[in-house]
Short mmCIF file of C-alpha atoms and ligand atoms in Angstrom, two decimals:
data_model
loop_
_atom_site.label_atom_id
_atom_site.label_comp_id
_atom_site.label_asym_id
_atom_site.label_seq_id
_atom_site.Cartn_x
_atom_site.Cartn_y
_atom_site.Cartn_z
CA UNK S 32 17.07 -18.29 -11.29
CA UNK S 33 15.92 -19.95 -14.49
CA UNK S 34 12.35 -19.72 -15.67
CA UNK S 35 11.56 -23.34 -14.88
CA UNK S 36 12.96 -23.57 -11.34
CA UNK S 37 11.04 -20.57 -10.07
CA UNK S 38 9.11 -20.99 -6.88
CA UNK S 39 5.35 -20.47 -6.95
CA UNK S 40 2.88 -19.64 -4.22
CA UNK S 41 1.62 -22.93 -2.82
CA UNK S 42 -2.10 -22.14 -3.16
CA UNK S 43 -4.52 -19.74 -4.79
CA UNK S 44 -5.59 -18.48 -1.38
CA UNK S 45 -1.97 -17.84 -0.46
CA UNK S 46 -1.53 -15.83 -3.66
CA UNK S 47 -4.64 -13.75 -2.99
CA UNK S 48 -3.69 -13.07 0.63
CA UNK S 49 -0.15 -12.05 -0.32
CA UNK S 50 -1.40 -9.65 -3.01
CA UNK S 51 -4.09 -8.31 -0.68
CA UNK S 52 -1.38 -7.89 1.96
CA UNK S 53 0.54 -5.66 -0.40
CA UNK S 54 -2.54 -3.59 -1.11
CA UNK S 55 -3.81 -3.25 2.45
CA UNK S 56 -1.48 -0.85 4.23
CA UNK S 57 -1.09 2.52 5.89
CA UNK S 58 -2.84 4.07 2.88
CA UNK S 59 -6.11 2.32 3.76
CA UNK S 60 -6.10 3.31 7.38
CA UNK S 61 -5.01 6.91 7.53
CA UNK S 62 -5.75 8.28 4.10
CA UNK S 63 -8.95 6.71 2.83
CA UNK S 64 -11.26 7.43 5.80
CA UNK S 65 -10.25 11.06 5.93
CA UNK S 66 -10.64 11.56 2.17
CA UNK S 67 -14.04 9.92 2.26
CA UNK S 68 -15.31 11.87 5.25
CA UNK S 69 -14.20 15.19 3.86
CA UNK S 70 -15.23 14.70 0.27
CA UNK S 71 -18.86 13.83 0.40
CA UNK S 72 -18.96 10.60 2.42
CA UNK S 73 -20.85 7.91 0.55
CA UNK S 74 -20.69 10.02 -2.61
CA UNK S 75 -16.87 9.84 -2.46
CA UNK S 76 -17.06 6.13 -1.71
CA UNK S 77 -19.11 5.60 -4.88
CA UNK S 78 -16.59 7.53 -6.96
CA UNK S 79 -13.78 5.58 -5.31
CA UNK S 80 -15.53 2.26 -6.02
CA UNK S 81 -15.87 3.25 -9.66
CA UNK S 82 -12.15 4.09 -9.78
CA UNK S 83 -11.18 0.80 -8.17
CA UNK S 84 -13.40 -1.40 -10.27
CA UNK S 85 -13.35 0.40 -13.62
CA UNK S 86 -9.71 1.52 -13.67
CA UNK S 87 -7.87 -0.26 -10.88
CA UNK S 88 -8.96 -3.79 -11.77
CA UNK S 89 -7.89 -3.65 -15.43
CA UNK S 90 -4.49 -2.20 -14.51
CA UNK S 91 -4.05 -4.83 -11.84
CA UNK S 92 -4.91 -7.57 -14.34
CA UNK S 93 -2.42 -6.02 -16.77
CA UNK S 94 0.30 -6.17 -14.09
CA UNK S 95 -0.65 -9.77 -13.32
CA UNK S 96 -0.39 -10.59 -17.04
CA UNK S 97 3.10 -9.14 -17.27
CA UNK S 98 4.26 -10.99 -14.15
CA UNK S 99 2.78 -14.38 -14.82
CA UNK S 100 3.61 -14.52 -18.49
CA UNK S 101 7.22 -13.44 -18.08
CA UNK S 102 7.76 -15.49 -14.93
CA UNK S 103 10.18 -12.79 -13.91
CA UNK S 104 10.21 -10.08 -11.28
CA UNK S 105 9.16 -6.68 -12.55
CA UNK S 106 12.75 -5.47 -13.06
CA UNK S 107 13.28 -8.17 -15.67
CA UNK S 108 9.77 -8.91 -16.91
CA UNK S 109 9.67 -6.22 -19.59
CA UNK S 110 13.01 -7.33 -21.05
CA UNK S 111 11.66 -10.88 -21.21
CA UNK S 112 8.42 -9.85 -22.94
CA UNK S 113 9.93 -7.18 -25.20
CA UNK S 114 13.60 -8.06 -25.63
CA UNK S 115 15.87 -5.39 -27.00
CA UNK S 116 13.33 -2.57 -26.56
CA UNK S 117 13.13 0.47 -24.32
CA UNK S 118 10.13 -0.99 -22.45
CA UNK S 119 12.68 -2.36 -19.96
CA UNK S 120 12.68 1.07 -18.31
CA UNK S 121 9.22 0.40 -16.87
CA UNK S 122 10.75 -2.41 -14.86
CA UNK S 123 13.63 -0.29 -13.63
CA UNK S 124 11.23 2.45 -12.69
CA UNK S 125 9.26 -0.03 -10.57
CA UNK S 126 12.38 -1.32 -8.82
CA UNK S 127 13.60 2.18 -8.07
CA UNK S 128 10.18 3.29 -6.81
CA UNK S 129 9.98 0.21 -4.56
CA UNK S 130 13.40 0.95 -3.13
CA UNK S 131 12.64 4.60 -2.45
CA UNK S 132 9.18 4.01 -0.99
CA UNK S 133 10.43 1.27 1.32
CA UNK S 134 12.82 3.73 3.00
CA UNK S 135 10.30 6.32 4.12
CA UNK S 136 7.32 3.95 4.48
CA UNK S 137 9.37 1.94 7.01
CA UNK S 138 9.92 5.06 9.10
CA UNK S 139 6.18 5.46 9.63
CA UNK S 140 5.81 1.70 10.01
CA UNK S 141 8.45 1.86 12.76
CA UNK S 142 6.39 4.48 14.61
CA UNK S 143 3.61 1.90 15.00
CA UNK S 144 6.01 -0.22 17.07
CA UNK S 145 6.76 2.69 19.41
CA UNK S 146 3.02 3.21 19.85
CA UNK S 147 2.44 -0.50 20.53
CA UNK S 148 4.96 -0.28 23.35
CA UNK S 149 3.50 3.01 24.58
CA UNK S 150 -0.01 1.51 24.66
CA UNK S 151 1.25 -1.62 26.42
CA UNK S 152 3.09 0.32 29.12
CA UNK S 153 0.08 2.54 29.80
CA UNK S 154 1.83 5.72 28.60
CA UNK S 155 -1.42 7.09 27.16
CA UNK S 156 -3.39 6.93 30.40
CA UNK S 157 -4.56 10.31 31.80
CA UNK S 158 -2.98 12.37 29.03
CA UNK S 159 -4.47 15.58 27.63
CA UNK S 160 -4.71 16.56 23.93
CA UNK S 161 -1.64 18.77 24.34
CA UNK S 162 0.26 15.83 25.82
CA UNK S 163 -0.46 13.72 22.76
CA UNK S 164 0.89 16.42 20.45
CA UNK S 165 4.02 16.69 22.57
CA UNK S 166 4.49 12.91 22.77
CA UNK S 167 4.37 12.61 18.98
CA UNK S 168 6.58 15.60 18.27
CA UNK S 169 9.20 14.64 20.82
CA UNK S 170 9.29 11.12 19.50
CA UNK S 171 9.25 11.73 15.74
CA UNK S 172 11.86 14.50 16.00
CA UNK S 173 14.14 12.52 18.30
CA UNK S 174 17.40 11.80 16.45
CA UNK S 175 17.72 8.28 17.81
CA UNK S 176 14.56 6.53 19.00
CA UNK S 177 12.66 6.32 15.70
CA UNK S 178 15.80 4.87 14.12
CA UNK S 179 15.71 1.92 16.49
CA UNK S 180 12.14 1.14 15.42
CA UNK S 181 13.00 1.71 11.76
CA UNK S 182 15.77 -0.86 12.08
CA UNK S 183 13.46 -3.29 13.88
CA UNK S 184 10.79 -2.95 11.20
CA UNK S 185 13.24 -3.38 8.35
CA UNK S 186 14.67 -6.47 10.05
CA UNK S 187 11.20 -8.04 10.42
CA UNK S 188 10.61 -7.39 6.73
CA UNK S 189 14.09 -8.65 5.84
CA UNK S 190 13.73 -11.98 7.63
CA UNK S 191 10.37 -12.75 6.09
CA UNK S 192 11.64 -11.95 2.59
CA UNK S 193 14.82 -14.00 3.10
CA UNK S 194 12.70 -17.01 4.03
CA UNK S 195 11.40 -16.99 0.50
CA UNK S 196 8.17 -16.81 -1.43
CA UNK S 197 6.41 -19.83 0.03
CA UNK S 198 7.83 -20.07 3.53
CA UNK S 199 8.23 -16.35 4.10
CA UNK S 200 5.78 -14.23 2.12
CA UNK S 201 2.94 -16.70 1.69
CA UNK S 202 3.09 -18.20 5.16
CA UNK S 203 3.30 -14.84 6.91
CA UNK S 204 0.40 -13.46 4.83
CA UNK S 205 -1.70 -16.47 5.77
CA UNK S 206 -1.16 -15.67 9.44
CA UNK S 207 -1.16 -11.88 9.37
CA UNK S 208 -4.09 -11.21 7.04
CA UNK S 209 -6.67 -13.18 9.08
CA UNK S 210 -5.35 -11.50 12.25
CA UNK S 211 -5.77 -8.17 10.55
CA UNK S 212 -9.37 -8.97 9.54
CA UNK S 213 -10.28 -10.08 13.05
CA UNK S 214 -8.74 -6.98 14.62
CA UNK S 215 -10.46 -4.63 12.24
CA UNK S 216 -13.90 -6.20 12.78
CA UNK S 217 -13.52 -6.20 16.57
CA UNK S 218 -12.31 -2.59 16.60
CA UNK S 219 -15.09 -1.40 14.29
CA UNK S 220 -17.74 -3.11 16.43
CA UNK S 221 -16.36 -1.56 19.64
CA UNK S 222 -16.14 1.85 18.03
CA UNK S 223 -19.67 1.72 16.65
CA UNK S 224 -21.08 0.77 20.02
CA UNK S 225 -19.85 3.99 21.65
CA UNK S 226 -22.39 6.69 22.59
CA UNK S 227 -23.11 9.08 19.68
CA UNK S 228 -21.27 6.81 17.25
CA UNK S 229 -24.09 7.48 14.78
CA UNK S 230 -22.75 10.96 14.03
CA UNK S 231 -19.46 9.47 12.89
CA UNK S 232 -21.26 6.97 10.70
CA UNK S 233 -23.21 9.80 9.18
CA UNK S 234 -20.01 11.75 8.45
CA UNK S 235 -18.52 8.75 6.67
CA UNK S 236 -21.57 7.38 4.93
CA UNK S 237 -24.11 10.16 4.29
CA UNK S 238 -23.85 11.00 0.60
CA UNK S 239 -23.26 14.64 -0.18
CA UNK S 240 -23.08 14.89 -3.94
CA UNK S 241 -22.51 18.64 -3.81
CA UNK S 242 -18.92 17.94 -2.68
CA UNK S 243 -18.08 15.77 -5.70
CA UNK S 244 -16.14 17.80 -8.25
CA UNK S 245 -13.31 17.04 -10.66
CA UNK S 246 -10.82 17.35 -7.85
CA UNK S 247 -12.54 14.66 -5.83
CA UNK S 248 -12.59 12.41 -8.85
CA UNK S 249 -8.89 12.80 -9.43
CA UNK S 250 -8.14 12.44 -5.71
CA UNK S 251 -10.11 9.19 -5.61
CA UNK S 252 -8.18 7.83 -8.58
CA UNK S 253 -4.82 8.67 -7.01
CA UNK S 254 -5.92 7.06 -3.76
CA UNK S 255 -7.11 3.94 -5.60
CA UNK S 256 -3.76 3.67 -7.31
CA UNK S 257 -1.69 3.92 -4.14
CA UNK S 258 -4.04 1.77 -2.13
CA UNK S 259 -4.09 -1.06 -4.67
CA UNK S 260 -0.26 -0.97 -4.91
CA UNK S 261 -0.43 -0.26 -8.64
CA UNK S 262 2.36 1.17 -10.74
CA UNK S 263 5.23 -0.21 -8.75
CA UNK S 264 5.55 -3.71 -10.01
CA UNK S 265 4.70 -5.25 -6.63
CA UNK S 266 1.71 -7.05 -8.01
CA UNK S 267 3.45 -8.06 -11.19
CA UNK S 268 6.33 -9.52 -9.16
CA UNK S 269 3.84 -11.45 -7.01
CA UNK S 270 2.03 -12.63 -10.15
CA UNK S 271 5.28 -14.14 -11.39
CA UNK S 272 4.82 -16.60 -8.51
CA UNK S 273 1.18 -17.42 -9.43
CA UNK S 274 0.59 -20.98 -10.56
CA UNK S 275 -0.78 -21.72 -14.04
CA UNK S 276 -4.26 -22.29 -12.65
CA UNK S 277 -4.53 -18.95 -10.78
CA UNK S 278 -7.39 -16.92 -12.25
CA UNK S 279 -6.10 -13.44 -12.90
CA UNK S 280 -9.50 -11.72 -13.13
CA UNK S 281 -10.84 -13.36 -9.97
CA UNK S 282 -7.66 -12.71 -8.03
CA UNK S 283 -7.73 -9.03 -8.98
CA UNK S 284 -11.37 -8.81 -7.95
CA UNK S 285 -10.66 -10.42 -4.58
CA UNK S 286 -7.76 -8.06 -3.91
CA UNK S 287 -9.87 -5.03 -4.89
CA UNK S 288 -12.78 -6.11 -2.67
CA UNK S 289 -10.55 -6.88 0.34
CA UNK S 290 -8.64 -3.62 0.01
CA UNK S 291 -11.82 -1.55 -0.26
CA UNK S 292 -13.51 -3.33 2.63
CA UNK S 293 -10.52 -2.72 4.89
CA UNK S 294 -10.50 0.96 3.94
CA UNK S 295 -14.21 1.37 4.72
CA UNK S 296 -13.90 -0.59 7.96
CA UNK S 297 -11.01 1.67 9.00
CA UNK S 298 -13.46 4.57 8.63
CA UNK S 299 -15.91 2.66 10.83
CA UNK S 300 -13.24 2.53 13.53
CA UNK S 301 -12.06 6.11 13.31
CA UNK S 302 -15.16 8.27 12.87
CA UNK S 303 -17.61 6.77 15.37
CA UNK S 304 -14.90 6.97 18.07
CA UNK S 305 -13.86 10.51 17.12
CA UNK S 306 -17.41 11.86 16.96
CA UNK S 307 -18.35 10.06 20.12
CA UNK S 308 -15.90 12.26 22.05
CA UNK S 309 -16.49 15.33 19.91
CA UNK S 310 -13.06 15.51 18.24
CA UNK S 311 -12.87 16.53 14.59
CA UNK S 312 -10.66 13.99 12.82
CA UNK S 313 -7.82 15.36 10.70
CA UNK S 314 -5.61 13.85 8.02
CA UNK S 315 -2.30 12.11 7.70
CA UNK S 316 0.14 10.96 10.34
CA UNK S 317 -1.28 13.36 12.90
CA UNK S 318 -4.61 11.50 12.67
CA UNK S 319 -3.20 8.13 13.65
CA UNK S 320 -0.45 9.24 16.00
CA UNK S 321 -1.95 12.29 17.73
CA UNK S 322 -5.71 12.44 17.33
CA UNK S 323 -6.57 8.77 17.62
CA UNK S 324 -4.67 7.87 20.80
CA UNK S 325 -6.41 10.86 22.36
CA UNK S 326 -9.79 9.76 20.99
CA UNK S 327 -9.34 6.19 22.27
CA UNK S 328 -8.27 7.47 25.67
CA UNK S 329 -11.31 9.66 26.02
CA UNK S 330 -13.76 7.19 24.49
CA UNK S 331 -12.79 4.36 26.80
CA UNK S 332 -11.14 6.50 29.44
CA UNK S 333 -13.60 5.55 32.15
CA UNK S 334 -12.04 2.09 32.04
CA UNK S 335 -8.28 2.56 31.48
CA UNK S 336 -7.84 -1.13 30.80
CA UNK S 337 -10.29 -0.95 27.86
CA UNK S 338 -8.55 2.13 26.45
CA UNK S 339 -5.22 0.31 26.64
CA UNK S 340 -6.53 -2.83 24.94
CA UNK S 341 -8.25 -0.80 22.21
CA UNK S 342 -5.15 1.31 21.47
CA UNK S 343 -2.95 -1.76 21.53
CA UNK S 344 -5.17 -3.61 19.05
CA UNK S 345 -5.26 -0.57 16.77
CA UNK S 346 -1.47 -0.18 16.58
CA UNK S 347 -0.98 -3.91 16.12
CA UNK S 348 -3.45 -3.66 13.22
CA UNK S 349 -1.45 -0.80 11.71
CA UNK S 350 1.84 -2.63 12.14
CA UNK S 351 0.49 -5.77 10.46
CA UNK S 352 -0.97 -3.79 7.57
CA UNK S 353 2.32 -1.94 7.10
CA UNK S 354 4.41 -5.10 7.34
CA UNK S 355 2.55 -6.98 4.61
CA UNK S 356 3.11 -3.93 2.37
CA UNK S 357 6.81 -3.47 3.19
CA UNK S 358 7.37 -7.15 2.45
CA UNK S 359 5.99 -6.66 -1.07
CA UNK S 360 8.12 -3.56 -1.67
CA UNK S 361 11.23 -5.37 -0.46
CA UNK S 362 10.47 -8.40 -2.62
CA UNK S 363 10.33 -6.34 -5.83
CA UNK S 364 13.94 -5.28 -5.38
CA UNK S 365 15.28 -8.46 -3.80
CA UNK S 366 13.81 -10.63 -6.58
CA UNK S 367 15.31 -8.32 -9.19
CA UNK S 368 18.83 -8.46 -7.72
CA UNK S 369 18.46 -12.20 -7.30
CA UNK S 370 17.39 -12.82 -10.89
CA UNK S 371 19.34 -10.21 -12.74
CA UNK S 372 22.67 -10.45 -10.95
CA UNK S 373 22.33 -14.02 -9.71
CA UNK S 374 22.91 -12.88 -6.13
CA UNK S 375 21.86 -15.27 -3.41
CA UNK S 376 18.48 -14.27 -2.00
CA UNK S 377 19.92 -13.53 1.42
CA UNK S 378 22.65 -11.33 -0.05
CA UNK S 379 20.20 -9.52 -2.32
CA UNK S 380 17.90 -8.91 0.65
CA UNK S 381 20.81 -7.62 2.72
CA UNK S 382 21.67 -5.03 0.08
CA UNK S 383 18.05 -3.88 -0.08
CA UNK S 384 17.73 -3.67 3.70
CA UNK S 385 21.05 -1.81 3.95
CA UNK S 386 20.09 0.73 1.29
CA UNK S 387 16.64 1.32 2.80
CA UNK S 388 18.17 1.72 6.23
CA UNK S 389 20.22 4.61 4.87
CA UNK S 390 17.28 6.29 3.10
CA UNK S 391 15.08 5.55 6.11
CA UNK S 392 17.57 7.15 8.53
CA UNK S 393 17.83 10.23 6.31
CA UNK S 394 14.01 10.41 6.02
CA UNK S 395 13.59 10.13 9.76
CA UNK S 396 16.24 12.75 10.53
CA UNK S 397 14.67 15.12 8.02
CA UNK S 398 11.61 15.27 10.28
CA UNK S 399 13.71 16.51 13.18
CA UNK S 400 17.33 17.53 13.43
CA UNK S 401 18.18 17.67 9.71
CA UNK S 402 16.39 20.70 8.37
CA UNK S 403 18.07 21.14 4.96
CA UNK S 404 15.67 21.31 2.06
CA UNK S 405 16.08 19.71 -1.34
CA UNK S 406 13.94 21.35 -4.03
CA UNK S 407 12.06 23.02 -1.21
CA UNK S 408 11.18 19.77 0.53
CA UNK S 409 12.63 17.77 3.42
CA UNK S 410 14.07 14.39 2.43
CA UNK S 411 11.02 12.45 3.70
CA UNK S 412 8.58 14.63 1.78
CA UNK S 413 10.79 14.60 -1.28
CA UNK S 414 10.78 10.80 -1.45
CA UNK S 415 7.02 10.77 -0.94
CA UNK S 416 6.48 13.35 -3.67
CA UNK S 417 8.80 11.83 -6.25
CA UNK S 418 7.50 8.30 -5.82
CA UNK S 419 3.77 8.70 -5.20
CA UNK S 420 3.16 11.67 -7.46
CA UNK S 421 5.59 11.08 -10.32
CA UNK S 422 6.99 7.57 -10.54
CA UNK S 423 3.81 5.72 -9.65
CA UNK S 424 1.40 7.26 -12.18
CA UNK S 425 4.12 7.28 -14.83
CA UNK S 426 4.84 3.61 -14.52
CA UNK S 427 1.09 2.83 -14.31
CA UNK S 428 0.59 4.70 -17.56
CA UNK S 429 3.43 2.84 -19.24
CA UNK S 430 2.04 -0.53 -18.11
CA UNK S 431 -1.32 0.34 -19.70
CA UNK S 432 0.37 1.30 -22.95
CA UNK S 433 2.57 -1.77 -22.89
CA UNK S 434 -0.22 -4.28 -22.37
CA UNK S 435 -2.85 -2.32 -24.31
CA UNK S 436 -0.78 -1.46 -27.38
CA UNK S 437 2.44 -3.44 -27.47
CA UNK S 438 1.72 -6.96 -26.19
CA UNK S 439 -0.11 -9.26 -28.53
CA UNK S 440 -3.82 -9.28 -27.79
CA UNK S 441 -3.83 -13.06 -28.02
CA UNK S 442 -1.20 -13.28 -25.28
CA UNK S 443 -3.39 -11.22 -22.92
CA UNK S 444 -6.40 -13.34 -23.82
CA UNK S 445 -4.49 -16.52 -23.14
CA UNK S 446 -3.40 -15.27 -19.71
CA UNK S 447 -6.88 -14.14 -18.74
CA UNK S 448 -8.49 -17.39 -19.80
CA UNK S 449 -5.65 -19.66 -18.66
CA UNK S 450 -5.11 -20.87 -22.20
CA UNK S 451 -8.83 -20.96 -23.08
CA UNK S 452 -9.89 -22.98 -20.03
CA UNK S 453 -11.77 -20.10 -18.42
CA UNK S 454 -14.32 -17.66 -19.75
CA UNK S 455 -13.45 -13.96 -19.89
CA UNK S 456 -16.41 -12.26 -21.51
CA UNK S 457 -15.13 -8.94 -20.15
CA UNK S 458 -12.02 -9.16 -22.33
CA UNK S 459 -13.01 -6.57 -25.02
CA UNK S 460 -14.05 -4.09 -22.35
CA UNK S 461 -10.82 -4.73 -20.44
CA UNK S 462 -8.72 -4.03 -23.54
CA UNK S 463 -10.71 -0.90 -24.31
CA UNK S 464 -10.08 0.46 -20.83
CA UNK S 465 -6.37 -0.34 -20.99
CA UNK S 466 -5.95 1.24 -24.39
CA UNK S 467 -7.96 4.40 -24.00
CA UNK S 468 -9.75 5.07 -20.71
CA UNK S 469 -6.94 4.35 -18.24
CA UNK S 470 -4.17 6.22 -20.06
CA UNK S 471 -6.31 9.36 -20.37
CA UNK S 472 -7.37 9.12 -16.72
CA UNK S 473 -3.79 8.65 -15.55
CA UNK S 474 -2.57 11.62 -17.55
CA UNK S 475 -5.29 13.64 -15.80
CA UNK S 476 -4.22 12.45 -12.32
CA UNK S 477 -0.66 13.22 -13.21
CA UNK S 478 -1.42 16.72 -14.39
CA UNK S 479 -3.63 17.36 -11.38
CA UNK S 480 -1.06 16.14 -8.87
CA UNK S 481 1.62 18.28 -10.43
CA UNK S 482 -0.74 21.23 -10.25
CA UNK S 483 -1.03 21.58 -14.02
CA UNK S 484 -4.86 21.39 -14.08
N1 LIG K 127 -0.89 -0.20 -0.91
C1 LIG K 127 -0.14 0.20 0.24
C2 LIG K 127 -1.00 1.03 1.15
O1 LIG K 127 -2.18 1.26 0.86
O2 LIG K 127 -0.50 1.45 2.19
C3 LIG K 127 1.08 0.98 -0.09
C4 LIG K 127 1.90 0.39 -1.18
C5 LIG K 127 2.50 -0.85 -1.01
C6 LIG K 127 1.99 1.05 -2.36
C7 LIG K 127 3.19 -1.41 -2.04
C8 LIG K 127 2.68 0.50 -3.39
C9 LIG K 127 3.28 -0.72 -3.21
F1 LIG K 127 3.93 -1.23 -4.21
#
C-alpha cells in the first residue's frame, strides 16, 4: 500500500476506542487487581498512576509519533523514518513479539468462551471449591477442547482484522468498548452491594505505604507497560491510521485514563465479592478461572439465576477485553505482511492466523499432555517469558532512544502540535523523560525481571 492510499480511522473517537481496546485486556482484569491488593492497596495504585502518567504516556506518545509520521505499520515504520540504518530491527522485534504473544494470549482468551458456555448452561450451580479446581484442570489440560475455543477465538479476531481498519477494527471497537464499560460498571455495582463488601474495598483501596519498596515500584512499571500495550508496536501501528487532526497527547491521555479506570473497576468487582464470601483472592489464571466462579456462585448462590447472570456477564466482559487486544496484536503482523510483501490483506491475515494457531496449539498442549521443557519452561510459559520480560522492555527502550535521541526534535514537535496548530507546553518535559528518565527506568525493570537486581 502506498503512503497516500492508506486508510485512516474514520473519527477521533474511533481511534481512541481502538487504541483503548488494545490496552484494555486480560492484563487489566486478572493482574492489576491482585498486584494492587497485595502491594499496599491505594499506595500501589498511586505508584502505578505515577508510572502510567510519568513514563507510560511519553512512551505512548513516542509510539504514536513513529506511527503517524511514517504512515507505516511498525514493521516498516523505522525503515521509513531512518532508512538504511539498523533501527529497522525495532520494527521487526515488534512484529515478532506480536506474533508470539497472539499465540498464547489466544489460548487464555479461548478459555473465556468455554466459561461463557459453562455459565450459560448452569454448569457452575451447586459446585464446591474442589469442583472448580477440577473443572479448570480437566478443561485446560484436555488435549482437544481448549483447541476448539482457541480456533474460534482466532477466527473471530481474523474476520474482524480482514474487514479492515475502518469497517473491522474501528467499527468493532465502537461496539465492544461501550459494552465493556457498561458490563464493568454493572458488575462493580452488584459486587459492591454484597454484604461485607467493605472489607474488599479496604483491601484494594486502603493505603499501606509500608508495603511500597523498590520491588513494588518495578512491578508497577512492568504492569503499566504490559497494560498500556507498549513496546510491541500495536499503538504505533494504530497511530499510522490516525488522521492529521488527531491530537497525540490527548489521545494518549484518554487511553491511559480508560485503561487505568478499567483496571481499578476490575478490582471493585473482584475484591468485594471475594471478601463478601470470605475467600482470599489469588493471582493469575487461577483467580479468574477457579476462584472467581466459586466466589460468584457463593455470593449469589441463594438465587442461582443471579449467580448465572453475574458469571455470564463477567466472562463476556473478559472475552470482549481479550478480543480487542488480540485484534491489535493480529493487526501489527497483518499490516506488516500487507505493506512489506504486498500481500492481500486477507492472505496476510490468513498467514498470521495459521501461524498463531500452531503456536497456540503448542502452548495449549504444553499445559497438559506435552510436558517437555525448553530452557526449563513449558512452551506456554516460555513464550510468556520471552515476550513480556525480554522483547517488550527491550523494544520499549529502543523506541525511547529512537525518538529521544535519533529523530529530529522538530519532527516530534510538529507531530505533537499537529504542525504548530496545537499547544504542547509539556514538550520539553516529554523529551527529557524520553531521553533520560524512561531509558533508565526500563533498564531497571529489565534487570529486575531477569533477576539481576
Ligand atoms: N494490554 C493488553 C492487556 O492488558 O491485556 C495486552 C497487550 C495487548 C499487550 C497488545 C501488548 C499488546 F501489544
